[in-house]
CSV table of C-alpha atoms and ligand atoms in Angstrom, one decimal:
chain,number,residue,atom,x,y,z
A,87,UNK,CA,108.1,82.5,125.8
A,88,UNK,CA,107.7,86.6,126.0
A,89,UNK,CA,104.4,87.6,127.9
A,90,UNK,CA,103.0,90.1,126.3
A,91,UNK,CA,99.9,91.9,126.0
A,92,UNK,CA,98.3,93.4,122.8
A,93,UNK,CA,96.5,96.8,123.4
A,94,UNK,CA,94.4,97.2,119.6
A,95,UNK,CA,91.0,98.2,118.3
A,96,UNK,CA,89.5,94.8,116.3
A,97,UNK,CA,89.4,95.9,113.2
A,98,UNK,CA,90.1,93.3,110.7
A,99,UNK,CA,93.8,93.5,110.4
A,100,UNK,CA,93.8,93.8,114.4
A,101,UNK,CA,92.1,90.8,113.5
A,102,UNK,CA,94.4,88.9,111.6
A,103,UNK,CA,97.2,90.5,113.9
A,104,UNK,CA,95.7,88.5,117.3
A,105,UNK,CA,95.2,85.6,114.7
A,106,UNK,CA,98.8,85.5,114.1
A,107,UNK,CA,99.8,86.5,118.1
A,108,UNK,CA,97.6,83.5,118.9
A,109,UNK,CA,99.4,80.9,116.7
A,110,UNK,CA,102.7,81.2,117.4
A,111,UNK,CA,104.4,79.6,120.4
A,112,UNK,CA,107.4,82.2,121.0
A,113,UNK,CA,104.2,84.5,122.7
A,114,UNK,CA,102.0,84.0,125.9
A,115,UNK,CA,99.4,86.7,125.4
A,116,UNK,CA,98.7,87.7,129.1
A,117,UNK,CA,95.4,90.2,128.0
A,118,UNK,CA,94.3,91.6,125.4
A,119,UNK,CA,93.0,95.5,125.8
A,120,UNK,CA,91.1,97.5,123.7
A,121,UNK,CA,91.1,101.2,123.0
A,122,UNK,CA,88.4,103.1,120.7
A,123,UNK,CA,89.9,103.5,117.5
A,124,UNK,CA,88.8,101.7,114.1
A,125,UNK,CA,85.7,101.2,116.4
A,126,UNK,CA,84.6,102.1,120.0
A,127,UNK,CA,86.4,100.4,122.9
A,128,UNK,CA,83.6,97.8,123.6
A,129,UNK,CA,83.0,97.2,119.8
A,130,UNK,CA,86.3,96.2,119.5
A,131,UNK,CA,86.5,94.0,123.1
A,132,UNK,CA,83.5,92.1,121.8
A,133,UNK,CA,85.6,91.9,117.7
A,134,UNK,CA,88.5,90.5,119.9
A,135,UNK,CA,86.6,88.0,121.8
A,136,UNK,CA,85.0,86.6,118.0
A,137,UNK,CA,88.8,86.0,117.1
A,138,UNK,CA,89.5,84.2,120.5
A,139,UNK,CA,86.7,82.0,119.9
A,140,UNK,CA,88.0,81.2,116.3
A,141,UNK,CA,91.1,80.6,117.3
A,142,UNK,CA,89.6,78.3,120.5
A,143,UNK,CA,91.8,80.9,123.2
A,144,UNK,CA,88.4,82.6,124.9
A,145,UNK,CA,90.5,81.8,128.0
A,146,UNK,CA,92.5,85.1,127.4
A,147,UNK,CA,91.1,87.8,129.3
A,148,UNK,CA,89.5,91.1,127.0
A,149,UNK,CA,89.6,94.3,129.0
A,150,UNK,CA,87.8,97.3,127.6
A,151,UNK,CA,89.4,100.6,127.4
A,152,UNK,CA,89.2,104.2,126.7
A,153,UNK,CA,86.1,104.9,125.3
A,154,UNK,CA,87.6,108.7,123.5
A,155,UNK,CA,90.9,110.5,122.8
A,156,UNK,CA,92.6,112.3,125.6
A,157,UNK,CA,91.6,116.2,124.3
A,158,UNK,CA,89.8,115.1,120.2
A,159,UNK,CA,86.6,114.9,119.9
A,160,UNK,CA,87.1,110.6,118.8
A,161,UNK,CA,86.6,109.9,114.9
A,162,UNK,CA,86.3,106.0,114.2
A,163,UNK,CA,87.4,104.1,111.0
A,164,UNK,CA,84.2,102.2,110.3
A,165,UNK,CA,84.3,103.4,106.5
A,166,UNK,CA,87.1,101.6,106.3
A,167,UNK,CA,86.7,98.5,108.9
A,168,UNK,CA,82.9,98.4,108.0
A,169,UNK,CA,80.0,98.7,110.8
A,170,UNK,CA,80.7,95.7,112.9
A,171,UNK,CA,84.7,96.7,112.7
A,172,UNK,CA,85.0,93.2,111.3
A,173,UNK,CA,84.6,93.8,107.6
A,174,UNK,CA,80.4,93.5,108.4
A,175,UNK,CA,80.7,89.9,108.9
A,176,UNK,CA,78.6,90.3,111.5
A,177,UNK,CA,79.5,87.2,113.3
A,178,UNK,CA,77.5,86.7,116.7
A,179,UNK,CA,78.9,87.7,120.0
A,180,UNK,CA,81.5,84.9,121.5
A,181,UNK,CA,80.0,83.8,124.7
A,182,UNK,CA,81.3,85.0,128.2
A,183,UNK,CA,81.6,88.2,130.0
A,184,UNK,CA,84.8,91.0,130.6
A,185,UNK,CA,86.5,91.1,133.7
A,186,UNK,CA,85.7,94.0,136.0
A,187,UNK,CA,88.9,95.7,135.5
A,188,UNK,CA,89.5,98.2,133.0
A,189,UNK,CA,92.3,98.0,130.4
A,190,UNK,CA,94.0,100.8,132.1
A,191,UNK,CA,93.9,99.1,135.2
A,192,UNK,CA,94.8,96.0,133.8
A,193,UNK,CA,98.0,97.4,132.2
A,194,UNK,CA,98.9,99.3,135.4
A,195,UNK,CA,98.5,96.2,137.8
A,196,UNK,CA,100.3,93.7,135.4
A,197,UNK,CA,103.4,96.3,134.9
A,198,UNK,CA,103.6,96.7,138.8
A,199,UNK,CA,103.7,92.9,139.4
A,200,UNK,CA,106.3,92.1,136.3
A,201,UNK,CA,107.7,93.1,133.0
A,202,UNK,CA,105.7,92.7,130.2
A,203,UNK,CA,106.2,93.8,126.5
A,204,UNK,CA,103.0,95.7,125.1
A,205,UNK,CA,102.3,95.4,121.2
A,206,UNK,CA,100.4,98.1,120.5
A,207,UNK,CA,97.8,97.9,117.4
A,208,UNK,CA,95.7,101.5,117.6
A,209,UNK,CA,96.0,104.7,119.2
A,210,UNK,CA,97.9,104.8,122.6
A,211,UNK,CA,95.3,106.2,125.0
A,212,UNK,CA,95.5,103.7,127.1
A,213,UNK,CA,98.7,103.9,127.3
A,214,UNK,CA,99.2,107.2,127.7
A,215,UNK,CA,97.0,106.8,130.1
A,216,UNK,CA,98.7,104.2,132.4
A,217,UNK,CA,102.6,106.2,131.5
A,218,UNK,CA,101.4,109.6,132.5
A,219,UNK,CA,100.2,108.5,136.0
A,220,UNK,CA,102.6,106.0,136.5
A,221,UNK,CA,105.9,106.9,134.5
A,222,UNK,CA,107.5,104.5,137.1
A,223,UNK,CA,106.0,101.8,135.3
A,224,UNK,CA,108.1,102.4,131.9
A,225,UNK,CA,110.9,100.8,133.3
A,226,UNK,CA,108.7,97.7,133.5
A,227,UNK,CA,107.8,97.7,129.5
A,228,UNK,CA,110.2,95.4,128.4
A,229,UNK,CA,109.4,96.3,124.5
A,230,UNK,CA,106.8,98.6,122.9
A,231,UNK,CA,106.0,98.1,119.7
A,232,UNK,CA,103.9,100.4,118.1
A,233,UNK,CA,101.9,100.0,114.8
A,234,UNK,CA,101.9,103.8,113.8
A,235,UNK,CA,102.8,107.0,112.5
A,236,UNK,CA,105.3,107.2,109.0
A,237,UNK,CA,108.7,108.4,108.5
A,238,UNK,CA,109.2,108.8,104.7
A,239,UNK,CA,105.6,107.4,103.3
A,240,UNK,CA,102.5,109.7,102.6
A,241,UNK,CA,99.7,109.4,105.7
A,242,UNK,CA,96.5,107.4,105.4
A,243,UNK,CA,93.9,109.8,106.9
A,244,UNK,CA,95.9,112.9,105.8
A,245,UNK,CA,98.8,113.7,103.7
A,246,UNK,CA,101.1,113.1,106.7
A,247,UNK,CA,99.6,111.4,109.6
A,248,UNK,CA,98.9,107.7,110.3
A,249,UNK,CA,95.2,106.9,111.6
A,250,UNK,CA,96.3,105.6,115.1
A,251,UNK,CA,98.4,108.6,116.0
A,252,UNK,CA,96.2,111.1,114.1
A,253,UNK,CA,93.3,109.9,116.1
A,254,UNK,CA,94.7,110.5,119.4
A,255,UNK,CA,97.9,112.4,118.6
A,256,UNK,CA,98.6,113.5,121.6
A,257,UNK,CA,98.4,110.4,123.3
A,258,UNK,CA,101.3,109.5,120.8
A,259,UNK,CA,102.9,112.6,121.9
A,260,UNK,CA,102.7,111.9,125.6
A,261,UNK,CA,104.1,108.3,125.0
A,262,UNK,CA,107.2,109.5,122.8
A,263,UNK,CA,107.6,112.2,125.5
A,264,UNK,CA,108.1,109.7,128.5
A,265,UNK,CA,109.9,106.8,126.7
A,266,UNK,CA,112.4,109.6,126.0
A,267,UNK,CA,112.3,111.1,129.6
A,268,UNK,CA,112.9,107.6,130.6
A,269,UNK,CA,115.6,106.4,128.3
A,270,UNK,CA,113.4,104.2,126.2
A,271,UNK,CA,112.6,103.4,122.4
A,272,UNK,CA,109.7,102.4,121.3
A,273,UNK,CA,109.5,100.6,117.8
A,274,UNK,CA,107.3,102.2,115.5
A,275,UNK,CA,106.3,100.1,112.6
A,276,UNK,CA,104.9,102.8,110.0
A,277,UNK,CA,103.4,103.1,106.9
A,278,UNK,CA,106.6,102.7,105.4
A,279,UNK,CA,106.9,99.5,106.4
A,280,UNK,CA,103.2,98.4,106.4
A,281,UNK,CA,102.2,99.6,103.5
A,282,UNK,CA,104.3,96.8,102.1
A,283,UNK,CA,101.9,94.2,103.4
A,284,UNK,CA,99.0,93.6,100.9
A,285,UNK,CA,97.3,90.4,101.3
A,286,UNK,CA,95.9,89.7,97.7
A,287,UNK,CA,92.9,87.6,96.2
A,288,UNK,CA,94.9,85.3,95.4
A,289,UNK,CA,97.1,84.8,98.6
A,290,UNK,CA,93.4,84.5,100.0
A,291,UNK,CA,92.4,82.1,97.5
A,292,UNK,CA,95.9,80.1,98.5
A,293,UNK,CA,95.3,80.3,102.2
A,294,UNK,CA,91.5,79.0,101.6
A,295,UNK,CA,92.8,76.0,99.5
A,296,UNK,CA,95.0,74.7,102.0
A,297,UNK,CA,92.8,75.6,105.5
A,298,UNK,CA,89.6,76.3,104.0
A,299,UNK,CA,88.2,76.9,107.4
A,300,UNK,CA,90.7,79.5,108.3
A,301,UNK,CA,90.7,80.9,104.4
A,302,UNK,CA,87.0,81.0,104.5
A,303,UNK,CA,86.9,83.4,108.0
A,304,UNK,CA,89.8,85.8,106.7
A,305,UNK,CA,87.6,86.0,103.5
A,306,UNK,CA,84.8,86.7,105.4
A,307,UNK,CA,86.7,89.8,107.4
A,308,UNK,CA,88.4,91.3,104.3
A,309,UNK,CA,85.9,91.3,101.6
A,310,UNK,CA,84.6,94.7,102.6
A,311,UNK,CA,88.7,95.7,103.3
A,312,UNK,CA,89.1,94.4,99.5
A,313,UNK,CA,86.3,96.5,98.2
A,314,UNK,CA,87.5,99.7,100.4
A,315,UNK,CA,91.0,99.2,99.0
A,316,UNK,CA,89.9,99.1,95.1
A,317,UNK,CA,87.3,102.1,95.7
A,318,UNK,CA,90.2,104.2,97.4
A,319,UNK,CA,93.7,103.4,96.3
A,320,UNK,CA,92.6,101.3,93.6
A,321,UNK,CA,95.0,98.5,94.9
A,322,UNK,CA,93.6,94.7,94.2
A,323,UNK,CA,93.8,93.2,97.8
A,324,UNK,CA,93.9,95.1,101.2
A,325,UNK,CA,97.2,96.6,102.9
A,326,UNK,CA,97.2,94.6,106.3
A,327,UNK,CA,99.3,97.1,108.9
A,328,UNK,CA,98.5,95.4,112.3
A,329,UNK,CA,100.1,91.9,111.6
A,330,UNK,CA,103.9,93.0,110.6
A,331,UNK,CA,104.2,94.5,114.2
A,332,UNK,CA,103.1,90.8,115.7
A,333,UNK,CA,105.8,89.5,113.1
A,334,UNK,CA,108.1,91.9,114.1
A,335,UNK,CA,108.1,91.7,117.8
A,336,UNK,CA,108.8,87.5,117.1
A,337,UNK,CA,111.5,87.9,114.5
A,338,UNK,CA,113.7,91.3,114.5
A,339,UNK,CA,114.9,90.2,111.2
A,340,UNK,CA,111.8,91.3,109.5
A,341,UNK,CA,112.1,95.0,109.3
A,342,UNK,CA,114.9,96.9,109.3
A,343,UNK,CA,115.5,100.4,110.6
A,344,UNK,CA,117.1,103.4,112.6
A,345,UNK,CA,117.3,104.7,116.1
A,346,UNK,CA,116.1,108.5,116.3
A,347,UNK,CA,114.4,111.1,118.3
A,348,UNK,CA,110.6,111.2,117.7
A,349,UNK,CA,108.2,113.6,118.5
A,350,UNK,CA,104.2,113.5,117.1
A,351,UNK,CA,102.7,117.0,116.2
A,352,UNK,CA,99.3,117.3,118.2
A,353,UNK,CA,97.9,120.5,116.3
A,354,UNK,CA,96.7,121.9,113.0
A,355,UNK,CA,97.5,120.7,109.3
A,356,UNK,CA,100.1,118.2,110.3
A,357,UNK,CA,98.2,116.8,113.5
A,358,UNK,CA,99.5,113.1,114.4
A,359,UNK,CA,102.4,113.5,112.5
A,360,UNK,CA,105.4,111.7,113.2
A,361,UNK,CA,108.6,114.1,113.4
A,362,UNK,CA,111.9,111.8,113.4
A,363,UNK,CA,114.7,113.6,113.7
A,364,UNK,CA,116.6,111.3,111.4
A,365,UNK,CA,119.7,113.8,110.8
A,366,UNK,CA,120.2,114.4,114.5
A,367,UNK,CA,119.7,118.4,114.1
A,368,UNK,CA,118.5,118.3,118.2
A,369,UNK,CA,121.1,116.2,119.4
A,370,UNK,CA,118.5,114.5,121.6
A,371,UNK,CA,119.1,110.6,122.8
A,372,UNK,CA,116.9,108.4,120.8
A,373,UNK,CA,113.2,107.9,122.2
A,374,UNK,CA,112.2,105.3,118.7
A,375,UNK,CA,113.4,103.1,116.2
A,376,UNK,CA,112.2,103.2,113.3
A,377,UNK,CA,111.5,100.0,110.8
A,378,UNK,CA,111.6,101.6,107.0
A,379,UNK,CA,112.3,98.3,105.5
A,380,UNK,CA,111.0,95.0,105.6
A,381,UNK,CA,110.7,91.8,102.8
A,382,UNK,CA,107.1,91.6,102.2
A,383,UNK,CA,107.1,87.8,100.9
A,384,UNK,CA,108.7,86.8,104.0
A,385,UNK,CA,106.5,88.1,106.2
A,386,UNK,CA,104.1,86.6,103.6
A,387,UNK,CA,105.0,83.2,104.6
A,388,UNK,CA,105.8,83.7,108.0
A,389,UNK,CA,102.1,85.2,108.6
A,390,UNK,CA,100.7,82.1,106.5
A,391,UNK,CA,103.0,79.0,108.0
A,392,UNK,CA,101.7,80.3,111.4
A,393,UNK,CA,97.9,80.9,111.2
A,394,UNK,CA,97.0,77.8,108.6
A,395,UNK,CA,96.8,74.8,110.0
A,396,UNK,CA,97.0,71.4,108.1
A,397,UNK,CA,94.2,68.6,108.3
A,398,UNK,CA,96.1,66.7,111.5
A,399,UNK,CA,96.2,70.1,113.6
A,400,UNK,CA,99.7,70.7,113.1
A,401,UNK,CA,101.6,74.1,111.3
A,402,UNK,CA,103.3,74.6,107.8
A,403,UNK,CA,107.0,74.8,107.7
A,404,UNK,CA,107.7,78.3,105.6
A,405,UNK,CA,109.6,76.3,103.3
A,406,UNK,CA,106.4,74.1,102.2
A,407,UNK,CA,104.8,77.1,101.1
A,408,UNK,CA,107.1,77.4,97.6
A,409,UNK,CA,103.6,78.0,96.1
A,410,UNK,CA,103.3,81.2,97.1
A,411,UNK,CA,105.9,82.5,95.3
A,412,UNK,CA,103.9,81.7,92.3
A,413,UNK,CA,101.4,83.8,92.9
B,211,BDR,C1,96.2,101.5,111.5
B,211,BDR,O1,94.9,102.1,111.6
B,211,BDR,C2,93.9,101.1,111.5
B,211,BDR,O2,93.1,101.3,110.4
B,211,BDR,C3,94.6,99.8,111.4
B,211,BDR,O3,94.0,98.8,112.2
B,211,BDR,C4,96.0,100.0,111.8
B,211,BDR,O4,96.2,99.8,113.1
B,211,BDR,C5,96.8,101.8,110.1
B,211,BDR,O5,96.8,103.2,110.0
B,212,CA,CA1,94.6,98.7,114.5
């Protein structure tokens, strides 16, 4: 089992991405930590906490984390997320409290004791955070995985930029900077990739007809995401980012891609940018790889055979789901 923990901002497809973390066996989630992103910091530690207690995990720790950007005055995604983060479900509050500790502090203590891998969901203050004090403590990251940034595809909150690295880019930055001072790669699964991953009305229809308690809560998070997605992009069904880097982390075979040198822009026009030096002009050691490929209806199957459960409790094989290619 690979102990990992997931640092995100709940967020609906954070959502569906701790959904999916928290049904499949391969992963012991150690913590989840939040970061103000699609929603503030506690916002989203209360929007994970509603998921655990869906999923029947409130055991798993929630430790709130930075509350704004490192230098950017901190722009949430609530237009897109809705004003509860959750697609304005407005569930009620899972019961409990949050541990004392911080997420910074939770990420720092955990890295000192062992080595964990981090799946990271929204913008990397946190981890920034934690890297840039303790830059000792990369060698402990067994993998990052980052949901973030873009290589060839267009941006999503400007024409180049990805919302989690836009919103703190130099966060990003910082994190390229010291995987590459320490010899590491982070994965980054971009837009390229994600993009790909549109859950559909009728995939949600499917998923309701055959768990109708499980169908019934995704419909109730992605309504609003539905809605913001026709208004928008005029796309029936909602691009789902955050789950293909839970995939991903499980099964390699999912995504394809390259090793390069990365660095984010921080400033003016092209802020949060990814720059991936693809044709090797600066002859730098790779700090990323970079997933530009991955097979949608896979991922399709592999998302559903995980979080749907059948009537006795236990999971779908992939291969029971043939339906799905029917729609
Ligand atoms: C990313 O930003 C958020 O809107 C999503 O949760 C995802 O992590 C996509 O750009
Ligand atoms: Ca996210």
């Amino acid at each position: 089992m690979d102990r990992v923990i997931i640092d995100c901002d709940p967020g609906i497809d954070d959502s569906l991405a701790l959904m999916l973390a928290l049904s499949s066996p391969e992963l012991e989630v150690l913590g989840i930590t939040t970061v103000s992103g699609n929603v503030p910091a506690e916002m989203g530690a209360k929007n994970a906490r509603k998921v655990l207690q869906q999923m029947n995990r409130l055991d798993i720790p929630v430790y709130i984390g930075e509350a704004v950007p490192l230098r950017y005055e901190y722009t949430d995604a609530m237009d897109t997320h809705g004003k509860d983060g959750m697609g304005e479900s407005f569930l009620p509050d899972a019961p409990g409290t949050f541990p004392s500790a911080d997420a910074v502090e939770f990420l720092e203590k955990t890295l000192e004791k062992e080595q964990v891998s981090v799946i990271a969901l929204g913008p990397m203050t946190n981890l920034a955070r934690v890297f840039s004090k303790r830059p000792d403590l990369i060698g402990q990251v067994k993998d990052l995985i980052s949901m973030g940034g873009s290589f060839r595809s267009h941006g999503n909150c400007s024409p180049v930029a990805e919302y989690n690295y836009w919103c703190d880019p130099d966060a990003a930055a910082v994190c390229y900077k010291l995987f590459a001072d320490a010899g590491k790669k982070i994965e980054m699964i971009g837009l390229d990739v994600t993009r790909k991953i549109v859950l559909t009305p009728n995939i949600r229809e499917y998923i309701c007809r055959l768990d109708p308690e499980t169908g019934e809560f995704i419909r109730r998070l992605t309504d609003f995401y539905m809605d913001f997605h026709w208004e928008y992009e005029k796309i029936i069904g909602c691009v789902i980012n955050d789950p293909l880097a839970v995939a991903y982390f499980i099964d390699r075979s999912l995504c394809r891609g390259f090793d390069s040198y990365t660095e984010v822009e921080t400033e003016g026009i092209c802020r949060g940018q990814t720059v991936v030096d693809s044709m090797n002009f600066w002859r730098r050691k790779p700090n990323s790889h970079i997933l530009i490929e991955t097979d949608s209806r896979r991922f399709m199957k592999f998302f559903l055979a995980r979080v749907m459960k059948k009537q006795d409790g236990s999971r779908w094989l992939e291969e029971e789901l043939s339906l799905l290619d029917t729609i």
